[in-house]
């Protein structure tokens, strides 16, 4: 490819609406252009990267025994009603109507469609197990599309679904996919960590996320991990229950004046007590209904855990007006109230002689106990956010925290879809049984962006060789210098002949401009033909390390050709 013909427009500045590196770099280097919120054009350079990731995914999925198909992007409401998700899936489901008024949605994921396909075609145990996958655009009307390709509304995903006759079969396939994922991300040049996670809207019991660990804002997930191999997303992480038998030294149970104590800190200071002696009450709105959550004063609520504890779909914290209307009180003085759904975290169960809000402004109950002044809620669950330093549930050492970008996800679904959709096969005894299913996703476009987050410097992207849009660029410093042009073209042709995807920068531009573009776009190898060609040497640069050396043209070509042939 000639640089003069390459469809790419690099920008001088980073786009002003971009917050994270990959978004900034991919726009500036001419890989993507925003069409509308959360929806991007993948320009030719980007499309080459995406196709490479897709091919790696395809090769590994095929060699793991999965079969590719392609399902429609538009899905009918009826199947979603069968699974029970038409009502349950939140605002992310983009619903639409056709000209006849029939309701449809844009596929955010494809469990319903694949289950219907299996139900039609997999009728006997003899046909199982099967794993089917596709690579396709998905649409999710994300509440906060942001970070460019990392959280788009339209994005490309690989989604696979397995059908088995038993839990053991599913577990075997789960491990098979785990291994395939490890190979896929490694080949894409990404270090990933598999962490336990919550199964969210997709459902099921066991699930893991493959995270690219990063210390930047692009990591939207907090990952808690331990030396012992335990690793979990914050929505799922647990810790050893901190010492919970805490007893206050109030002489008796009574209501005391606590003026202006709107925060835990203010209340602690006023009563001269530690936060661990306070039962804190928060008001949430879950699926439009109020839910009170009780937790020890020094801990925070993990919303996904709370959501799971009540079996809801949509959660948000209540606003002041809602609290006022519900409890006739303001923040700081809220307490449990009969008749409302209440969930208590495990940390409050063993407290004695504690302090608690009683829904009266400027007052608190002190010296209270469960079962006498207040009732212990029926639902006591782990709804707290783990904090770094708390102890690992498996080995007891302190947990550490880092941030991660979720690039892939594997779930054991069990019969969550096959049962309600009556998707069954006949077993050896001729008896109808629901399939035992698993599902396995990889964000193709998110993986590309995550690769940029993991490989860049202030000058631009450093694509891993396996997914780079082009593997090498040959730059003649002066296109007017016949010898330079001749050597550059020779190297370029040699590279092409050996299957290297190369670009020659034939533009009549200043060398500085050419170097800047090469660094920004992120060609893994750069071969510059300049004045030193008089001594028979070219400048060879490795983008990942920025190492430069002056070597013979044929040696430069040889290094690139060898590296590229080692990819396969
Ligand atoms: P998240 O928690 O980040 O919203 P998810 O858990 O809902 O993602 P899955 O349903 O597991 O996502 O989808 C499989 C994969 O698709 C994810 O691991 C991720 O790589 C990718 N993905 C999900 N949502 C998006 C999005 N909005 N933009 C880009 N990729 C996405
Ligand atoms: Mg996920």
Coordinates of C-alpha atoms and ligand atoms in Angstrom, one line a residue:
X1 CA 0.0 0.0 0.0
X2 CA 1.2 3.4 -0.9
X3 CA 0.9 6.0 1.9
X4 CA -0.3 8.5 -0.7
X5 CA -3.2 6.2 -1.4
X6 CA -4.0 5.0 2.1
X7 CA -7.4 6.2 3.3
X8 CA -6.2 7.8 6.5
X9 CA -6.5 11.2 7.9
X10 CA -4.4 11.8 11.0
X11 CA -5.3 14.8 13.2
X12 CA -2.9 17.2 14.8
X13 CA -4.7 17.2 18.2
X14 CA -6.5 14.7 20.3
X15 CA -10.3 15.0 20.0
X16 CA -11.8 17.1 22.7
X17 CA -14.5 14.7 23.7
X18 CA -12.2 11.8 24.3
X19 CA -11.3 10.9 27.9
X20 CA -9.2 7.7 27.5
X21 CA -6.1 6.9 25.6
X22 CA -7.5 4.4 23.1
X23 CA -10.3 6.8 22.2
X24 CA -7.9 9.7 21.8
X25 CA -5.4 7.7 19.8
X26 CA -7.8 5.8 17.5
X27 CA -9.5 9.1 16.5
X28 CA -6.3 11.1 16.1
X29 CA -4.5 8.3 14.1
X30 CA -7.5 8.1 11.7
X31 CA -8.8 4.6 12.7
X32 CA -12.4 5.6 13.8
X33 CA -14.9 8.4 13.3
X34 CA -17.9 8.9 15.5
X35 CA -21.2 8.8 13.7
X36 CA -23.5 9.4 16.6
X37 CA -23.3 8.7 20.4
X38 CA -21.7 5.3 21.0
X39 CA -21.7 4.5 17.2
X40 CA -18.4 4.6 15.2
X41 CA -17.3 4.2 11.6
X42 CA -14.5 1.7 11.4
X43 CA -12.2 3.2 8.8
X44 CA -9.9 1.0 6.7
X45 CA -7.0 0.9 9.2
X46 CA -9.5 -0.1 12.0
X47 CA -11.2 -2.6 9.9
X48 CA -7.9 -4.3 9.2
X49 CA -7.2 -4.6 13.0
X50 CA -10.8 -5.8 13.7
X51 CA -10.5 -8.5 10.9
X52 CA -7.2 -9.7 12.4
X53 CA -8.7 -10.0 15.8
X54 CA -11.7 -11.8 14.3
X55 CA -9.4 -14.2 12.5
X56 CA -7.5 -15.1 15.6
X57 CA -10.8 -15.6 17.4
X58 CA -12.1 -17.7 14.5
X59 CA -9.0 -19.9 14.3
X60 CA -9.0 -20.6 18.0
X61 CA -12.8 -21.2 18.2
X62 CA -12.7 -23.5 15.2
X63 CA -9.7 -25.5 16.6
X64 CA -11.5 -25.7 19.9
X65 CA -14.3 -27.5 18.0
X66 CA -16.9 -24.7 17.8
X67 CA -18.8 -24.0 14.5
X68 CA -19.5 -20.6 13.1
X69 CA -22.9 -19.4 12.0
X70 CA -24.6 -16.0 11.6
X71 CA -27.8 -15.0 13.2
X72 CA -29.9 -11.9 12.3
X73 CA -29.3 -8.6 14.0
X74 CA -33.0 -7.9 14.4
X75 CA -34.9 -10.2 16.7
X76 CA -38.6 -10.7 17.3
X77 CA -40.2 -9.9 20.6
X78 CA -41.9 -13.4 20.8
X79 CA -38.7 -15.2 21.5
X80 CA -37.8 -12.8 24.2
X81 CA -41.2 -13.3 25.8
X82 CA -40.5 -17.0 25.8
X83 CA -37.3 -16.6 27.8
X84 CA -39.0 -14.0 30.1
X85 CA -36.4 -11.3 29.2
X86 CA -38.6 -9.0 27.1
X87 CA -39.9 -7.5 30.4
X88 CA -36.7 -8.2 32.4
X89 CA -34.0 -6.7 30.2
X90 CA -33.6 -3.0 31.1
X91 CA -33.2 0.1 29.0
X92 CA -30.2 -1.3 27.2
X93 CA -32.6 -3.3 24.9
X94 CA -33.3 -1.2 21.8
X95 CA -36.9 -1.9 21.0
X96 CA -38.5 -1.0 17.7
X97 CA -41.6 -1.7 15.7
X98 CA -42.0 -2.7 12.1
X99 CA -44.6 -1.2 9.7
X100 CA -47.2 -3.8 10.9
X101 CA -46.7 -2.8 14.5
X102 CA -44.8 -5.9 15.3
X103 CA -42.3 -5.5 18.1
X104 CA -38.6 -6.3 17.6
X105 CA -35.3 -5.5 19.2
X106 CA -31.8 -5.0 18.1
X107 CA -29.7 -8.0 19.4
X108 CA -27.7 -7.1 22.5
X109 CA -26.9 -10.8 22.8
X110 CA -28.4 -13.9 21.2
X111 CA -29.3 -16.5 23.8
X112 CA -33.0 -16.6 22.7
X113 CA -32.2 -17.0 19.0
X114 CA -29.6 -19.7 19.4
X115 CA -31.8 -21.6 21.8
X116 CA -34.6 -21.6 19.2
X117 CA -32.1 -22.8 16.6
X118 CA -31.0 -25.7 18.8
X119 CA -34.5 -26.6 19.7
X120 CA -35.2 -27.1 16.0
X121 CA -32.1 -29.0 15.1
X122 CA -30.7 -30.8 18.1
X123 CA -33.3 -33.4 19.0
X124 CA -31.2 -36.3 20.2
X125 CA -28.4 -36.8 22.8
X126 CA -26.4 -38.3 19.9
X127 CA -26.1 -34.9 18.4
X128 CA -24.6 -33.3 21.5
X129 CA -22.5 -31.6 22.6
X130 CA -22.4 -28.7 20.2
X131 CA -20.8 -25.3 20.4
X132 CA -22.1 -22.6 17.9
X133 CA -20.6 -19.1 17.5
X134 CA -20.9 -16.0 15.5
X135 CA -19.0 -12.7 15.0
X136 CA -21.4 -9.9 14.6
X137 CA -22.5 -6.3 15.5
X138 CA -24.5 -6.0 18.7
X139 CA -26.5 -3.0 19.9
X140 CA -27.0 -2.0 23.5
X141 CA -28.5 1.3 24.4
X142 CA -25.9 1.9 27.1
X143 CA -26.8 4.4 29.7
X144 CA -23.4 6.0 29.4
X145 CA -21.7 5.2 26.1
X146 CA -18.2 6.5 26.5
X147 CA -14.5 5.8 26.0
X148 CA -14.9 5.3 22.2
X149 CA -14.8 1.6 21.3
X150 CA -14.5 0.5 24.9
X151 CA -18.2 1.2 25.7
X152 CA -20.1 1.8 22.5
X153 CA -23.7 1.2 21.8
X154 CA -23.0 -0.6 18.5
X155 CA -20.0 -2.9 18.9
X156 CA -18.7 -6.1 17.5
X157 CA -18.8 -9.3 19.6
X158 CA -18.0 -12.9 19.2
X159 CA -20.7 -14.9 21.0
X160 CA -20.6 -18.6 21.4
X161 CA -23.2 -20.9 22.9
X162 CA -22.7 -24.5 24.0
X163 CA -25.3 -27.3 24.4
X164 CA -24.6 -30.3 26.6
X165 CA -26.4 -33.1 28.2
X166 CA -25.0 -32.7 31.7
X167 CA -23.3 -30.3 34.1
X168 CA -20.1 -32.2 33.8
X169 CA -20.2 -31.8 30.0
X170 CA -20.8 -28.1 30.4
X171 CA -17.9 -27.8 32.8
X172 CA -15.6 -29.5 30.4
X173 CA -16.7 -27.1 27.6
X174 CA -16.3 -24.1 30.0
X175 CA -12.7 -25.2 30.6
X176 CA -12.2 -25.7 26.8
X177 CA -13.4 -22.1 26.2
X178 CA -11.3 -20.8 29.0
X179 CA -8.2 -22.3 27.4
X180 CA -9.2 -20.9 23.9
X181 CA -9.7 -17.5 25.4
X182 CA -6.3 -17.6 27.0
X183 CA -4.7 -18.4 23.7
X184 CA -6.8 -15.7 21.8
X185 CA -5.8 -12.9 24.1
X186 CA -2.2 -13.9 24.2
X187 CA -2.1 -14.0 20.4
X188 CA -3.6 -10.5 20.4
X189 CA -0.7 -9.3 22.5
X190 CA -2.8 -8.9 25.7
X191 CA -2.1 -10.1 29.2
X192 CA -5.4 -11.0 30.8
X193 CA -6.6 -12.2 34.2
X194 CA -9.6 -14.4 34.5
X195 CA -11.7 -13.2 37.4
X196 CA -14.9 -14.4 39.0
X197 CA -17.9 -12.2 38.1
X198 CA -21.6 -11.6 38.5
X199 CA -23.7 -13.1 35.7
X200 CA -25.9 -10.0 35.3
X201 CA -28.7 -9.8 32.7
X202 CA -27.4 -13.0 31.0
X203 CA -27.9 -15.1 34.1
X204 CA -26.5 -18.4 35.2
X205 CA -24.4 -19.3 38.2
X206 CA -20.7 -19.5 37.4
X207 CA -19.0 -16.9 35.3
X208 CA -15.6 -15.5 34.7
X209 CA -14.4 -12.3 33.0
X210 CA -11.2 -12.0 31.2
X211 CA -9.7 -8.6 32.2
X212 CA -6.9 -6.6 30.8
X213 CA -5.4 -5.1 33.9
X214 CA -4.7 -1.3 33.6
X215 CA -4.1 1.5 36.0
X216 CA -5.9 4.0 33.8
X217 CA -9.4 5.4 33.8
X218 CA -10.3 3.0 31.0
X219 CA -10.5 0.2 33.5
X220 CA -14.1 0.4 34.5
X221 CA -14.0 -2.6 36.8
X222 CA -12.3 -2.9 40.1
X223 CA -10.7 -6.3 40.4
X224 CA -9.8 -7.7 43.8
X225 CA -7.1 -10.3 43.7
X226 CA -4.8 -12.3 46.0
X227 CA -1.4 -14.0 45.7
X228 CA -3.3 -17.3 46.0
X229 CA -5.0 -16.9 42.6
X230 CA -8.3 -15.6 43.9
X231 CA -9.5 -12.8 41.6
X232 CA -13.0 -11.3 41.3
X233 CA -14.8 -8.4 39.9
X234 CA -15.9 -6.0 42.6
X235 CA -19.6 -6.9 41.9
X236 CA -18.8 -10.4 42.9
X237 CA -15.8 -10.2 45.2
X238 CA -16.1 -11.4 48.8
X239 CA -13.9 -11.2 51.8
X240 CA -13.7 -12.9 55.1
X241 CA -16.4 -11.3 57.2
X242 CA -14.6 -8.6 59.2
X243 CA -14.8 -8.9 63.0
X244 CA -18.5 -8.3 63.4
X245 CA -19.2 -8.8 67.2
X246 CA -19.0 -5.2 68.1
X247 CA -20.6 -4.1 71.3
X248 CA -21.3 -0.4 72.3
X249 CA -21.1 0.8 75.9
X250 CA -24.3 2.8 76.1
X251 CA -25.9 2.4 79.5
X252 CA -29.4 1.9 78.1
X253 CA -31.4 2.1 74.9
X254 CA -32.7 5.5 74.3
X255 CA -33.4 8.2 71.7
X256 CA -30.8 11.0 71.8
X257 CA -30.5 14.4 70.1
X258 CA -27.9 14.3 67.4
X259 CA -28.3 17.7 65.7
X260 CA -26.9 18.2 62.2
X261 CA -25.3 14.8 62.0
X262 CA -25.8 14.3 58.3
X263 CA -22.9 12.1 57.7
X264 CA -21.4 9.1 59.4
X265 CA -18.3 11.2 60.3
X266 CA -20.4 13.9 61.9
X267 CA -22.3 11.3 63.9
X268 CA -19.1 9.6 65.0
X269 CA -17.7 12.8 66.2
X270 CA -20.8 14.0 68.0
X271 CA -21.3 10.7 69.9
X272 CA -17.6 10.0 70.1
X273 CA -18.0 6.5 68.8
X274 CA -16.3 4.5 65.9
X275 CA -18.2 4.1 62.6
X276 CA -18.3 0.3 63.3
X277 CA -20.9 0.9 65.9
X278 CA -23.4 2.5 63.5
X279 CA -26.0 0.8 61.4
X280 CA -26.2 2.9 58.3
X281 CA -29.5 2.9 56.2
X282 CA -29.6 3.7 52.5
X283 CA -32.6 4.0 50.3
X284 CA -32.5 2.5 46.8
X285 CA -35.0 2.3 44.0
X286 CA -35.0 -1.2 42.6
X287 CA -37.3 -1.8 39.6
X288 CA -39.2 1.3 40.6
X289 CA -39.8 0.2 44.2
X290 CA -38.0 1.4 47.3
X291 CA -35.6 -0.9 49.1
X292 CA -33.8 -0.1 52.3
X293 CA -30.2 -1.4 52.7
X294 CA -28.6 -1.6 56.1
X295 CA -24.8 -1.8 56.5
X296 CA -22.2 -1.1 59.1
X297 CA -21.1 2.5 59.2
X298 CA -17.6 1.9 57.9
X299 CA -18.6 -0.2 54.9
X300 CA -20.2 0.6 51.5
X301 CA -23.0 -1.1 49.5
X302 CA -22.2 -3.1 46.4
X303 CA -25.2 -2.4 44.2
X304 CA -25.1 -5.5 42.1
X305 CA -25.0 -7.7 45.2
X306 CA -28.0 -5.8 46.6
X307 CA -29.8 -6.2 43.3
X308 CA -29.2 -9.9 43.4
X309 CA -30.3 -10.1 47.0
X310 CA -33.7 -8.9 46.0
X311 CA -33.8 -10.4 42.5
X312 CA -34.1 -7.1 40.7
X313 CA -33.0 -5.8 37.3
X314 CA -32.6 -2.0 37.7
X315 CA -31.1 -0.2 40.6
X316 CA -30.4 3.4 41.6
X317 CA -30.0 5.3 44.8
X318 CA -33.1 7.3 45.8
X319 CA -33.0 11.1 45.6
X320 CA -33.8 13.4 48.5
X321 CA -37.4 14.0 47.4
X322 CA -38.1 10.3 47.3
X323 CA -36.6 9.7 50.8
X324 CA -38.7 12.6 52.1
X325 CA -41.9 11.2 50.6
X326 CA -41.2 7.7 51.8
X327 CA -39.9 8.2 55.3
X328 CA -40.6 11.9 55.9
X329 CA -36.9 12.4 56.9
X330 CA -33.7 13.6 55.4
X331 CA -30.4 11.9 54.7
X332 CA -28.4 11.2 57.9
X333 CA -31.4 10.1 60.0
X334 CA -32.9 7.3 57.9
X335 CA -33.6 4.1 59.6
X336 CA -35.5 0.8 58.9
X337 CA -39.3 1.0 58.6
X338 CA -41.9 -1.8 58.9
X339 CA -43.6 -2.7 55.7
X340 CA -40.7 -1.9 53.3
X341 CA -38.3 -4.3 51.7
X342 CA -35.2 -4.3 53.8
X343 CA -31.9 -6.1 53.2
X344 CA -29.2 -6.1 55.9
X345 CA -25.6 -6.7 55.2
X346 CA -23.9 -9.5 57.2
X347 CA -21.8 -6.9 59.0
X348 CA -24.7 -5.6 61.1
X349 CA -26.1 -8.9 62.2
X350 CA -23.8 -9.4 65.3
X351 CA -23.7 -5.8 66.4
X352 CA -24.9 -5.1 69.9
X353 CA -25.8 -1.9 71.8
X354 CA -25.4 0.0 68.5
X355 CA -26.5 3.3 67.0
X356 CA -29.2 3.6 64.3
X357 CA -31.3 6.1 62.4
X358 CA -35.0 6.2 63.5
X359 CA -36.5 8.4 60.8
X360 CA -36.5 11.4 63.0
X361 CA -34.5 14.5 62.0
X362 CA -31.7 15.3 64.4
X363 CA -32.2 12.2 66.5
X364 CA -30.7 8.6 66.6
X365 CA -31.4 5.5 68.6
X366 CA -28.4 4.5 70.8
X367 CA -27.9 1.4 72.7
X368 CA -30.3 -0.4 70.4
X369 CA -30.3 -4.2 69.9
X370 CA -31.9 -6.4 67.3
X371 CA -35.0 -8.1 68.5
X372 CA -35.7 -5.5 71.2
X373 CA -35.8 -1.9 69.9
X374 CA -35.5 -2.9 66.2
X375 CA -36.2 -6.0 64.2
X376 CA -33.4 -7.7 62.3
X377 CA -34.5 -7.7 58.7
X378 CA -35.5 -11.1 57.3
X379 CA -33.0 -10.8 54.5
X380 CA -29.4 -10.8 55.7
X381 CA -26.9 -11.1 52.8
X382 CA -23.5 -10.1 51.7
X383 CA -24.2 -6.8 50.0
X384 CA -21.0 -5.0 50.8
X385 CA -18.3 -3.7 48.6
X386 CA -15.0 -5.4 49.3
X387 CA -12.1 -3.1 50.2
X388 CA -8.4 -3.6 49.5
X389 CA -6.8 -5.0 52.7
X390 CA -9.8 -7.1 53.7
X391 CA -8.9 -10.7 53.9
X392 CA -9.1 -13.2 51.0
X393 CA -12.0 -15.6 51.3
X394 CA -9.8 -18.5 50.2
X395 CA -6.4 -18.1 51.9
X396 CA -6.9 -15.2 54.4
X397 CA -4.2 -12.9 53.1
X398 CA -5.0 -9.3 52.4
X399 CA -6.7 -8.6 49.1
X400 CA -5.3 -6.2 46.6
X401 CA -7.2 -4.1 44.1
X402 CA -6.5 -3.0 40.6
X403 CA -8.6 -1.9 37.6
X404 CA -9.5 -4.0 34.5
X405 CA -11.1 -3.8 31.1
X406 CA -13.4 -6.7 30.5
X407 CA -12.6 -8.1 27.1
X408 CA -14.3 -11.5 27.4
X409 CA -16.8 -13.3 29.5
X410 CA -17.7 -17.0 30.0
X411 CA -20.9 -18.2 31.7
X412 CA -22.3 -21.5 32.8
X413 CA -26.0 -20.9 32.0
X414 CA -27.3 -24.3 32.9
X415 CA -31.0 -24.5 31.9
X416 CA -31.8 -20.8 32.3
X417 CA -32.9 -20.5 28.7
X418 CA -33.6 -24.1 27.7
X419 CA -36.2 -24.6 30.4
X420 CA -38.5 -21.7 29.9
X421 CA -38.1 -22.0 26.1
X422 CA -38.8 -25.7 26.3
X423 CA -35.6 -26.5 24.3
X424 CA -35.1 -30.2 24.8
X425 CA -33.4 -33.2 23.4
X426 CA -34.3 -36.9 23.9
X427 CA -31.9 -38.7 26.2
X428 CA -30.9 -42.4 26.0
X429 CA -34.2 -43.4 27.5
X430 CA -36.2 -41.4 25.1
X431 CA -37.0 -38.8 27.8
X432 CA -37.1 -35.1 26.9
X433 CA -34.4 -33.1 28.8
X434 CA -33.5 -29.4 28.6
X435 CA -30.0 -28.6 27.2
X436 CA -27.4 -27.6 29.7
X437 CA -26.0 -24.5 28.2
X438 CA -23.0 -22.2 28.4
X439 CA -22.3 -18.9 26.7
X440 CA -19.0 -17.2 25.8
X441 CA -18.5 -13.6 24.6
X442 CA -15.5 -11.6 23.4
X443 CA -15.8 -7.9 22.6
X444 CA -13.9 -7.7 19.3
X445 CA -13.9 -4.0 19.1
X446 CA -13.3 -3.6 22.8
X447 CA -10.3 -5.9 22.5
X448 CA -8.8 -3.7 19.8
X449 CA -9.2 -0.6 22.0
X450 CA -7.8 -2.5 25.0
X451 CA -4.8 -3.4 23.0
X452 CA -4.2 0.4 22.5
X453 CA -4.6 1.0 26.2
X454 CA -1.9 -1.6 26.8
X455 CA 0.5 -0.6 24.0
X456 CA 1.1 3.1 23.4
X457 CA 3.4 6.0 24.3
X458 CA 3.0 9.8 24.0
X459 CA 3.7 9.6 20.2
X460 CA 1.0 7.1 19.4
X461 CA 0.0 3.5 19.2
X462 CA 2.3 0.5 19.4
X463 CA 0.3 -2.2 17.8
X464 CA 1.2 -5.8 18.7
X465 CA 2.4 -7.4 15.4
X466 CA -0.4 -9.9 15.2
X467 CA -3.2 -7.3 15.1
X468 CA -1.4 -4.3 13.5
X469 CA -3.2 -2.9 10.5
X470 CA 0.1 -3.0 8.6
X471 CA 3.2 -4.7 9.9
X472 CA 5.9 -2.4 8.5
X473 CA 6.4 1.0 6.9
X474 CA 9.2 1.8 4.6
X475 CA 10.1 5.5 4.5
X476 CA 12.3 7.1 1.9
X477 CA 13.5 10.3 3.5
X478 CA 13.5 12.2 0.2
X479 CA 11.2 10.9 -2.6
X480 CA 13.3 13.1 -5.0
X481 CA 16.5 11.1 -4.3
X482 CA 16.6 8.4 -6.9
X483 CA 18.8 6.0 -4.9
X484 CA 16.7 6.3 -1.8
X485 CA 13.5 5.7 -3.7
X486 CA 15.0 2.7 -5.5
X487 CA 16.2 1.0 -2.3
X488 CA 13.0 1.8 -0.5
X489 CA 10.9 0.3 -3.3
X490 CA 13.1 -2.8 -3.4
X491 CA 12.7 -3.4 0.3
X492 CA 9.0 -2.7 0.0
X493 CA 8.6 -5.3 -2.8
X494 CA 10.7 -7.8 -1.0
X495 CA 8.4 -7.5 2.1
X496 CA 5.3 -7.8 0.0
X497 CA 6.7 -10.8 -1.8
X498 CA 7.2 -12.6 1.5
X499 CA 3.7 -11.9 2.7
X500 CA 4.5 -8.9 4.9
X501 CA 1.7 -6.3 5.0
X502 CA 3.8 -3.2 4.2
X503 CA 3.3 0.5 3.4
X504 CA 5.7 2.7 1.6
X505 CA 5.5 6.4 2.4
X506 CA 5.8 7.8 -1.1
X507 CA 4.5 11.2 -0.1
X508 CA 6.5 14.3 -0.8
X509 CA 6.4 15.3 2.8
X510 CA 9.1 16.4 5.3
X511 CA 10.7 13.4 7.1
X512 CA 9.4 14.7 10.4
X513 CA 5.8 14.5 9.2
X514 CA 6.3 11.0 8.0
X515 CA 8.0 9.8 11.2
X516 CA 5.2 11.4 13.3
X517 CA 2.5 9.6 11.3
X518 CA 4.3 6.3 11.4
X519 CA 4.6 6.5 15.2
X520 CA 1.0 7.7 15.6
X521 CA -0.5 5.0 13.5
X522 CA 1.8 2.5 15.2
X523 CA 3.5 0.4 12.5
X524 CA 5.4 -2.3 14.5
X525 CA 8.5 -1.9 12.2
X526 CA 9.9 1.2 10.4
X527 CA 12.6 1.0 7.8
X528 CA 13.9 4.4 6.9
X529 CA 16.1 4.9 3.8
X530 CA 18.0 8.2 4.1
X531 CA 21.5 9.5 3.5
X532 CA 23.3 6.6 5.2
X533 CA 22.2 4.5 2.2
X534 CA 25.5 5.8 0.7
X535 CA 27.2 3.5 3.2
X536 CA 24.8 0.8 2.4
X537 CA 22.7 1.2 5.6
X538 CA 19.1 1.9 6.5
X539 CA 17.6 2.9 9.9
X540 CA 15.6 0.2 11.5
X541 CA 13.1 1.0 14.3
X542 CA 11.0 -1.3 16.5
X543 CA 8.0 0.6 17.6
X544 CA 7.3 -1.4 20.8
X545 CA 10.7 -0.6 22.3
X546 CA 11.6 2.4 20.1
X547 CA 15.0 0.7 19.6
X548 CA 16.9 2.0 16.5
X549 CA 19.8 0.6 14.6
X550 CA 21.6 1.1 11.3
X551 CA 21.7 -2.1 9.4
X552 CA 21.8 -3.4 5.9
X553 CA 18.5 -3.2 3.9
X554 CA 18.4 -7.0 3.4
X555 CA 18.9 -7.6 7.2
X556 CA 16.1 -5.2 8.0
X557 CA 13.8 -7.0 5.6
X558 CA 14.8 -10.3 7.0
X559 CA 14.0 -9.4 10.6
X560 CA 10.5 -8.3 9.6
X561 CA 9.9 -11.3 7.4
X562 CA 11.0 -13.7 10.1
X563 CA 8.8 -12.0 12.7
X564 CA 5.8 -12.1 10.5
X565 CA 6.3 -15.7 9.5
X566 CA 6.6 -16.6 13.2
X567 CA 3.1 -15.3 13.8
X568 CA 1.5 -18.3 12.1
Ligands
LIG1 P1 -20.0 -4.6 30.6 O1 -20.1 -5.2 32.0 O2 -18.7 -4.0 30.3 O3 -21.1 -3.8 30.3 P2 -21.2 -7.1 29.8 O4 -20.7 -7.9 30.9 O5 -22.5 -6.6 29.8 O6 -20.1 -5.9 29.6 P3 -21.3 -9.3 28.0 O7 -22.7 -9.4 27.9 O8 -20.5 -10.2 28.9 O9 -20.9 -7.8 28.4 O10 -20.7 -9.2 26.5 C1 -19.5 -9.9 26.1 C2 -18.4 -9.0 25.7 O11 -18.8 -8.0 24.9 C3 -17.8 -8.3 26.9 O12 -16.9 -9.1 27.6 C4 -17.2 -7.1 26.3 O13 -15.9 -7.4 25.8 C5 -18.1 -6.8 25.1 N1 -19.0 -5.7 25.3 C6 -20.0 -5.6 26.1 N2 -20.6 -4.4 26.1 C7 -19.9 -3.6 25.3 C8 -20.0 -2.3 24.8 N3 -21.0 -1.5 25.3 N4 -19.0 -1.8 24.0 C9 -18.1 -2.7 23.5 N5 -17.9 -3.9 23.9 C10 -18.8 -4.4 24.8
LIG2 MG1 -19.7 -9.4 30.9

